[in-house]
CSV table of C-alpha atoms and ligand atoms in Angstrom, one decimal:
chain,number,residue,atom,x,y,z
L,1,MET,CA,0.0,0.0,0.0
L,2,THR,CA,1.3,3.5,-0.8
L,3,PRO,CA,2.2,5.4,2.4
L,4,VAL,CA,0.2,8.6,2.7
L,5,LEU,CA,0.9,12.1,4.1
L,6,LYS,CA,-1.2,11.8,7.2
L,7,ASP,CA,-1.1,14.0,10.2
L,8,SER,CA,-1.9,13.1,13.8
L,9,PHE,CA,-5.5,14.4,13.5
L,10,GLY,CA,-6.2,11.9,10.6
L,11,ARG,CA,-6.1,14.4,7.8
L,12,VAL,CA,-4.4,13.2,4.6
L,13,ALA,CA,-2.6,15.7,2.3
L,14,THR,CA,-3.2,14.9,-1.3
L,15,ASP,CA,-3.1,18.5,-2.7
L,16,LEU,CA,0.5,19.7,-3.2
L,17,ARG,CA,1.2,23.4,-3.8
L,18,VAL,CA,4.6,24.1,-5.2
L,19,SER,CA,6.1,27.5,-5.3
L,20,LEU,CA,8.3,27.9,-8.4
L,21,THR,CA,9.8,31.3,-7.5
L,22,ASP,CA,9.3,33.9,-4.8
L,23,LYS,CA,9.7,36.7,-7.5
L,24,CYS,CA,6.7,38.6,-8.7
L,25,ASN,CA,6.0,41.3,-11.3
L,26,LEU,CA,3.2,42.8,-9.3
L,27,ARG,CA,3.3,44.4,-5.9
L,28,CYS,CA,-0.2,43.7,-4.5
L,29,THR,CA,-0.5,45.6,-1.2
L,30,TYR,CA,-1.8,42.6,0.7
L,31,CYS,CA,1.3,40.7,-0.3
L,32,MET,CA,4.4,42.9,-0.5
L,33,PRO,CA,5.7,46.5,-0.4
L,34,PRO,CA,5.9,48.6,-3.6
L,35,GLU,CA,9.7,48.3,-3.7
L,36,GLY,CA,9.5,44.5,-3.7
L,37,LEU,CA,11.5,42.2,-1.5
L,38,ASP,CA,14.9,40.6,-1.3
L,39,TRP,CA,14.4,37.7,-3.6
L,40,LEU,CA,15.9,34.3,-2.9
L,41,PRO,CA,19.3,34.0,-4.6
L,42,ASN,CA,19.2,31.6,-7.6
L,43,PRO,CA,21.4,28.9,-6.1
L,44,GLN,CA,18.9,28.5,-3.3
L,45,LEU,CA,16.0,27.8,-5.6
L,46,LEU,CA,15.2,24.3,-6.5
L,47,THR,CA,16.2,23.5,-10.1
L,48,ALA,CA,13.6,22.3,-12.5
L,49,ASP,CA,14.9,18.7,-12.2
L,50,GLU,CA,14.8,18.9,-8.4
L,51,ILE,CA,11.2,20.2,-8.5
L,52,VAL,CA,10.1,17.4,-10.8
L,53,ARG,CA,12.0,14.8,-8.6
L,54,LEU,CA,10.2,16.0,-5.4
L,55,VAL,CA,6.8,16.1,-7.2
L,56,THR,CA,7.4,12.6,-8.5
L,57,ILE,CA,8.1,11.4,-4.9
L,58,GLY,CA,4.9,13.1,-3.8
L,59,VAL,CA,2.8,11.6,-6.5
L,60,GLU,CA,4.3,8.2,-6.9
L,61,ARG,CA,5.2,7.4,-3.3
L,62,LEU,CA,3.0,9.6,-1.1
L,63,GLY,CA,-0.4,9.7,-2.6
L,64,VAL,CA,-0.5,13.3,-4.0
L,65,THR,CA,-3.2,13.6,-6.5
L,66,GLU,CA,-3.3,17.3,-7.3
L,67,VAL,CA,-0.3,19.5,-8.0
L,68,ARG,CA,-0.7,23.3,-8.1
L,69,TYR,CA,2.2,25.5,-9.3
L,70,THR,CA,2.3,28.9,-7.7
L,71,GLY,CA,4.7,31.5,-6.4
L,72,GLY,CA,5.6,34.4,-6.4
L,73,GLU,CA,4.6,34.5,-10.0
L,74,PRO,CA,5.0,31.0,-11.6
L,75,LEU,CA,4.9,32.4,-15.2
L,76,LEU,CA,8.3,34.1,-14.4
L,77,ARG,CA,9.9,30.7,-14.1
L,78,ARG,CA,11.6,30.0,-17.4
L,79,GLU,CA,11.4,26.2,-17.1
L,80,LEU,CA,7.7,26.2,-16.4
L,81,LEU,CA,6.7,24.3,-19.5
L,82,GLY,CA,9.2,21.6,-18.8
L,83,ILE,CA,8.1,21.3,-15.2
L,84,VAL,CA,4.5,20.9,-16.2
L,85,ALA,CA,5.4,18.4,-18.9
L,86,GLY,CA,7.4,16.4,-16.4
L,87,THR,CA,4.5,16.4,-14.0
L,88,ALA,CA,2.0,15.3,-16.7
L,89,ARG,CA,4.2,12.2,-17.4
L,90,LEU,CA,3.7,10.9,-13.8
L,91,ARG,CA,1.5,7.9,-13.1
L,92,PRO,CA,-1.1,8.0,-11.6
L,93,ARG,CA,-1.3,11.3,-13.5
L,94,PRO,CA,-2.1,14.1,-11.0
L,95,GLU,CA,-4.4,17.0,-11.8
L,96,ILE,CA,-2.2,19.9,-12.7
L,97,SER,CA,-3.1,23.6,-12.1
L,98,LEU,CA,-1.5,26.9,-11.9
L,99,THR,CA,-2.2,30.0,-9.7
L,100,THR,CA,-1.0,33.1,-11.6
L,101,ASN,CA,-1.6,36.8,-11.9
L,102,GLY,CA,-2.2,36.2,-15.6
L,103,ILE,CA,0.6,38.5,-16.9
L,104,GLY,CA,2.1,36.5,-19.8
L,105,LEU,CA,-0.7,34.0,-20.0
L,106,ALA,CA,-1.8,35.4,-23.3
L,107,ARG,CA,1.4,34.0,-24.8
L,108,LEU,CA,1.8,30.9,-22.6
L,109,ALA,CA,-1.8,29.5,-22.1
L,110,GLY,CA,-1.7,27.4,-25.3
L,111,PRO,CA,1.8,26.0,-24.8
L,112,LEU,CA,0.9,25.3,-21.1
L,113,ALA,CA,-2.2,23.4,-22.1
L,114,GLU,CA,-0.1,21.4,-24.6
L,115,ALA,CA,2.4,20.6,-21.9
L,116,GLY,CA,-0.4,19.1,-19.8
L,117,LEU,CA,-1.7,21.9,-17.6
L,118,ASP,CA,-5.3,21.2,-16.8
L,119,ARG,CA,-6.6,24.5,-15.4
L,120,VAL,CA,-5.7,27.9,-14.0
L,121,ASN,CA,-6.6,30.2,-11.1
L,122,VAL,CA,-6.0,33.8,-12.1
L,123,SER,CA,-5.9,36.6,-9.6
L,124,LEU,CA,-8.0,39.7,-10.5
L,125,ASP,CA,-9.0,42.1,-7.7
L,126,THR,CA,-10.4,45.0,-9.8
L,127,LEU,CA,-11.7,45.9,-13.2
L,128,ASP,CA,-10.7,49.5,-12.9
L,129,ARG,CA,-7.3,50.5,-14.3
L,130,ASP,CA,-6.6,53.1,-11.7
L,131,THR,CA,-7.5,50.9,-8.9
L,132,PHE,CA,-5.3,48.2,-10.3
L,133,LYS,CA,-2.4,50.6,-10.4
L,134,ARG,CA,-3.0,51.6,-6.8
L,135,LEU,CA,-3.4,48.0,-5.6
L,136,ALA,CA,-0.7,46.3,-7.6
L,137,HIS,CA,1.6,49.2,-8.3
L,138,ARG,CA,1.8,48.3,-11.9
L,139,ASP,CA,-0.3,49.2,-14.9
L,140,ARG,CA,-1.1,45.7,-16.1
L,141,LEU,CA,-4.9,45.2,-16.0
L,142,GLU,CA,-5.1,44.7,-19.7
L,143,ASP,CA,-2.5,41.9,-19.6
L,144,VAL,CA,-4.5,40.1,-17.0
L,145,ILE,CA,-7.7,40.3,-18.9
L,146,ALA,CA,-6.0,39.1,-22.0
L,147,GLY,CA,-4.4,36.2,-20.0
L,148,LEU,CA,-7.8,35.2,-18.8
L,149,ALA,CA,-9.3,35.1,-22.3
L,150,ALA,CA,-6.3,33.1,-23.6
L,151,ALA,CA,-6.6,30.5,-20.7
L,152,ASP,CA,-10.3,30.1,-21.6
L,153,ALA,CA,-9.5,29.7,-25.3
L,154,ALA,CA,-6.8,27.2,-24.6
L,155,GLY,CA,-9.3,25.1,-22.6
L,156,LEU,CA,-7.7,25.6,-19.2
L,157,ARG,CA,-11.2,25.3,-17.6
L,158,PRO,CA,-12.8,25.9,-15.4
L,159,VAL,CA,-11.0,29.2,-15.4
L,160,LYS,CA,-11.2,30.4,-11.8
L,161,VAL,CA,-10.6,34.0,-10.7
L,162,ASN,CA,-9.3,34.8,-7.2
L,163,ALA,CA,-10.1,38.2,-5.7
L,164,VAL,CA,-9.1,39.8,-2.5
L,165,LEU,CA,-11.1,42.8,-1.4
L,166,MET,CA,-9.5,45.6,0.6
L,167,ARG,CA,-11.3,48.3,2.5
L,168,ASP,CA,-11.6,51.7,0.8
L,169,LEU,CA,-9.9,50.3,-2.2
L,170,ASN,CA,-11.8,47.7,-4.1
L,171,GLU,CA,-14.4,46.5,-1.6
L,172,HIS,CA,-17.3,48.1,-3.6
L,173,GLU,CA,-16.3,46.1,-6.7
L,174,ALA,CA,-17.6,42.7,-5.5
L,175,PRO,CA,-20.8,42.8,-7.6
L,176,ASP,CA,-18.9,44.1,-10.7
L,177,LEU,CA,-16.3,41.4,-10.5
L,178,LEU,CA,-19.0,38.7,-10.2
L,179,ARG,CA,-21.0,40.2,-13.1
L,180,TYR,CA,-17.8,40.2,-15.2
L,181,CYS,CA,-17.0,36.6,-14.3
L,182,LEU,CA,-20.6,35.4,-15.0
L,183,GLU,CA,-20.5,37.1,-18.5
L,184,GLN,CA,-17.1,35.5,-19.3
L,185,GLY,CA,-17.9,32.0,-17.8
L,186,TYR,CA,-15.2,32.2,-15.2
L,187,GLU,CA,-15.7,31.0,-11.6
L,188,LEU,CA,-15.1,33.7,-9.1
L,189,ARG,CA,-13.8,33.2,-5.6
L,190,PHE,CA,-13.3,35.9,-3.0
L,191,ILE,CA,-10.5,35.3,-0.5
L,192,GLU,CA,-10.5,37.0,2.9
L,193,GLN,CA,-7.3,38.9,3.3
L,194,MET,CA,-4.9,36.9,5.5
L,195,PRO,CA,-2.0,38.1,7.7
L,196,LEU,CA,0.7,37.1,5.3
L,197,ASP,CA,1.9,40.4,3.9
L,198,ALA,CA,5.6,41.1,4.1
L,199,GLN,CA,4.9,44.6,5.6
L,200,HIS,CA,2.8,43.1,8.5
L,201,GLY,CA,0.1,45.6,7.6
L,202,TRP,CA,-2.9,43.3,8.1
L,203,THR,CA,-5.4,44.2,10.7
L,204,ARG,CA,-8.6,42.4,11.7
L,205,ASP,CA,-10.6,45.6,11.5
L,206,ASN,CA,-9.4,46.3,8.0
L,207,MET,CA,-10.1,42.9,6.6
L,208,ILE,CA,-13.3,42.5,4.5
L,209,THR,CA,-14.9,39.5,6.0
L,210,ALA,CA,-16.8,36.7,4.3
L,211,ASP,CA,-20.0,38.1,5.9
L,212,GLU,CA,-19.4,41.5,4.3
L,213,ILE,CA,-18.6,40.0,0.9
L,214,LEU,CA,-21.8,38.0,1.0
L,215,ALA,CA,-23.8,41.0,2.1
L,216,ARG,CA,-22.5,43.1,-0.8
L,217,LEU,CA,-23.2,40.4,-3.3
L,218,SER,CA,-26.6,39.6,-1.9
L,219,GLY,CA,-27.7,43.1,-2.5
L,220,VAL,CA,-27.5,42.5,-6.2
L,221,PHE,CA,-27.6,38.7,-6.7
L,222,ASP,CA,-29.7,35.9,-5.3
L,223,LEU,CA,-27.3,33.6,-3.6
L,224,THR,CA,-28.2,30.1,-2.3
L,225,PRO,CA,-25.7,27.7,-0.8
L,226,ASP,CA,-24.7,25.1,-3.3
L,227,ASP,CA,-25.1,21.8,-1.6
L,228,ARG,CA,-25.3,19.8,-4.9
L,229,GLU,CA,-21.9,18.3,-4.0
L,230,ASP,CA,-20.1,17.7,-0.7
L,231,ARG,CA,-17.6,20.6,0.0
L,232,GLY,CA,-15.0,18.1,1.0
L,233,SER,CA,-11.7,19.8,1.4
L,234,ALA,CA,-12.5,22.7,-0.8
L,235,PRO,CA,-11.6,26.0,0.8
L,236,ALA,CA,-14.4,27.9,-0.9
L,237,GLU,CA,-18.0,27.9,0.4
L,238,ARG,CA,-19.9,27.9,-2.9
L,239,PHE,CA,-23.1,29.7,-3.7
L,240,LEU,CA,-25.4,29.3,-6.7
L,241,VAL,CA,-25.9,32.7,-8.4
L,242,ASN,CA,-29.5,33.5,-9.3
L,243,GLY,CA,-30.5,29.8,-9.0
L,244,GLY,CA,-27.3,28.5,-10.9
L,245,PRO,CA,-25.7,26.8,-12.5
L,246,ALA,CA,-23.1,29.6,-12.2
L,247,ARG,CA,-21.5,29.8,-8.8
L,248,VAL,CA,-19.4,32.1,-6.7
L,249,GLY,CA,-17.1,31.0,-3.9
L,250,VAL,CA,-16.1,32.7,-0.7
L,251,ILE,CA,-12.9,31.6,1.1
L,252,GLY,CA,-13.3,32.7,4.7
L,253,SER,CA,-9.8,31.7,5.8
L,254,VAL,CA,-9.9,33.9,8.8
L,255,THR,CA,-13.5,34.1,10.0
L,256,ARG,CA,-14.7,30.7,8.7
L,257,PRO,CA,-11.6,28.5,8.9
L,258,PHE,CA,-11.7,25.1,7.2
L,259,CYS,CA,-8.5,23.6,8.7
L,260,GLY,CA,-10.3,20.5,9.9
L,261,ALA,CA,-10.8,19.4,6.3
L,262,CYS,CA,-7.4,20.6,5.0
L,263,ASP,CA,-5.7,18.3,2.5
L,264,ARG,CA,-2.9,20.7,1.5
L,265,VAL,CA,0.9,20.6,1.8
L,266,ARG,CA,3.3,23.1,0.4
L,267,LEU,CA,6.8,23.0,-1.1
L,268,THR,CA,8.6,26.4,-1.1
L,269,ALA,CA,10.8,27.5,-4.0
L,270,ASP,CA,13.8,26.7,-1.9
L,271,GLY,CA,12.7,23.2,-1.1
L,272,GLN,CA,11.1,23.4,2.3
L,273,VAL,CA,8.0,21.4,3.1
L,274,ARG,CA,5.4,23.5,5.0
L,275,ASN,CA,2.4,21.6,6.4
L,276,CYS,CA,0.4,24.8,6.6
L,277,LEU,CA,0.4,28.3,5.1
L,278,PHE,CA,0.8,29.6,8.6
L,279,ALA,CA,3.3,27.0,9.8
L,280,ARG,CA,6.3,28.4,11.8
L,281,GLU,CA,8.3,25.3,11.1
L,282,GLU,CA,9.6,24.0,7.8
L,283,SER,CA,11.3,20.8,6.8
L,284,ASP,CA,14.3,21.1,4.6
L,285,LEU,CA,14.2,18.6,1.7
L,286,LYS,CA,16.6,20.6,-0.5
L,287,THR,CA,19.6,20.3,1.7
L,288,ALA,CA,18.9,16.6,2.2
L,289,MET,CA,18.5,16.1,-1.5
L,290,ARG,CA,21.7,17.9,-2.4
L,291,ALA,CA,23.5,15.9,0.2
L,292,GLY,CA,22.5,12.7,-1.7
L,293,ALA,CA,19.4,11.6,0.1
L,294,SER,CA,17.5,8.8,-1.6
L,295,ASP,CA,13.9,9.1,-2.7
L,296,GLU,CA,13.0,6.8,0.2
L,297,ASP,CA,14.7,9.1,2.7
L,298,LEU,CA,13.1,12.2,1.2
L,299,ALA,CA,9.7,10.5,1.4
L,300,ALA,CA,10.3,9.7,5.0
L,301,ARG,CA,11.2,13.3,5.9
L,302,TRP,CA,8.1,14.5,4.1
L,303,ILE,CA,5.9,12.1,5.9
L,304,ALA,CA,7.4,13.2,9.3
L,305,ALA,CA,6.9,16.9,8.3
L,306,VAL,CA,3.2,16.4,7.6
L,307,ALA,CA,2.7,14.2,10.7
L,308,ARG,CA,3.5,17.3,12.8
L,309,LYS,CA,0.8,19.5,11.3
L,310,LEU,CA,-1.2,21.4,13.9
L,311,PRO,CA,-5.0,21.2,14.2
L,312,GLY,CA,-5.5,24.7,12.9
L,313,HIS,CA,-3.8,27.9,11.6
L,314,GLY,CA,-4.3,29.7,14.9
L,315,ILE,CA,-5.0,33.1,13.4
L,316,ASN,CA,-7.8,33.6,15.9
L,317,ASP,CA,-5.8,32.6,18.9
L,318,PRO,CA,-4.4,35.4,21.1
L,319,SER,CA,-0.9,33.9,20.8
L,320,PHE,CA,-1.0,33.9,16.9
L,321,LEU,CA,2.3,34.9,15.3
L,322,GLN,CA,2.5,35.6,11.6
L,323,PRO,CA,4.9,33.3,9.8
L,324,SER,CA,8.3,34.9,9.2
L,325,ARG,CA,8.0,34.3,5.4
L,326,PRO,CA,5.5,36.3,3.5
L,327,MET,CA,2.9,34.7,1.1
L,328,SER,CA,5.1,35.3,-1.9
L,329,ALA,CA,7.9,33.2,-0.5
L,330,ILE,CA,5.7,30.5,0.8
L,331,GLY,CA,3.6,30.0,-2.3
L,332,GLY,CA,-0.1,31.0,-2.2
P,1,LIG,N1,1.3,35.4,-8.4
P,1,LIG,C1,0.3,34.5,-8.4
P,1,LIG,C2,-1.1,35.1,-8.3
P,1,LIG,O1,-1.1,36.3,-8.3
P,1,LIG,O2,-2.1,34.4,-8.3
P,1,LIG,C3,0.4,33.3,-7.4
P,1,LIG,C4,0.9,33.6,-6.0
P,1,LIG,S1,-0.3,34.6,-5.1
P,1,LIG,C5,0.6,34.6,-3.5
P,1,LIG,C6,-1.6,33.5,-4.9
P,1,LIG,C7,-2.9,34.0,-4.4
P,1,LIG,O3,-2.7,34.4,-3.0
P,1,LIG,C8,-3.4,35.2,-5.2
P,1,LIG,O4,-4.8,34.9,-5.5
P,1,LIG,C9,-3.4,36.3,-4.2
P,1,LIG,O5,-4.4,37.2,-4.4
P,1,LIG,C10,-3.5,35.6,-2.9
P,1,LIG,N2,-2.9,36.3,-1.8
P,1,LIG,C11,-1.7,36.9,-1.6
P,1,LIG,N3,-1.6,37.5,-0.4
P,1,LIG,C12,-2.7,37.3,0.2
P,1,LIG,C13,-3.2,37.7,1.5
P,1,LIG,N4,-2.5,38.4,2.4
P,1,LIG,N5,-4.4,37.3,1.8
P,1,LIG,C14,-5.2,36.5,1.0
P,1,LIG,N6,-4.8,36.2,-0.2
P,1,LIG,C15,-3.6,36.5,-0.6
């Protein structure tokens, strides 16, 4: 029997999020400061071969069934097509997806689909060019919109859109974003802002909660909980819009945590296993791999890292401490 990545609370991790780089070409205020961050030096990043080797161990030895490439911005990773193709050759073949800001997707969506990518999540927080510039500190809204269209045309469906709402910035855009996604046939999910920004600027009072998001949407759309299928480990609570079949999701990571059903494990761009976005401890597979560890040894280290997963992210505990790495370095 294949060993699995099981923690002491009985949860099994089958969904692997792999950060391909900590670099990004946007500076979204909920993630990093306008001047950017000190990026990881290249020798510290896993090579494409090392990434595929670890993903292979995850899939073939440890029961991983879904692989999501993310970052930073994964489209900035030059070897992305080869990494996706290497993942698509694995058996059992995992589902392969990508979380991206969409910049460059207009050019890459077709080749990525050919390499074996199944679908994408594209981040889009606003439809207003000036707001985009204020939020992301770059004038790239048109590129994102073009990237979304290319992903759809390349069959990377369902095309999912991730949006984070920020107070006094884009919070009023919830209905507009949903209307746009309904028109285009994209599935929109709002994510509550989490304390993962490098600047440590997150405050509970400033966060737009799931309740507020739903209140804004309900003023315009008829939303009913979508109980057609079990939510399982899905982070998003889904709602049928105007009776369906179109849906919208709300990921209430802070006010409606779903840790009890979490099936995710993360690998950072520098080869650290993290058993939670908010973990304060990592397990270093890169150093072991570069010192000559066998696949079996790496698998054993990975199993041990997941076994230590805590019951919850702890954001709502008085003793909560933000992880020392920001979201861009962990892989969202
Ligand atoms: N660059 C890619 C992108 O923009 O999708 C992938 C990495 S990004 C860190 C992944 C997702 O995390 C994006 O949808 C982004 O909006 C979200 N994100 C980043 N910081 C966040 C925060 N503090 N709270 C909630 N979501 C956040």
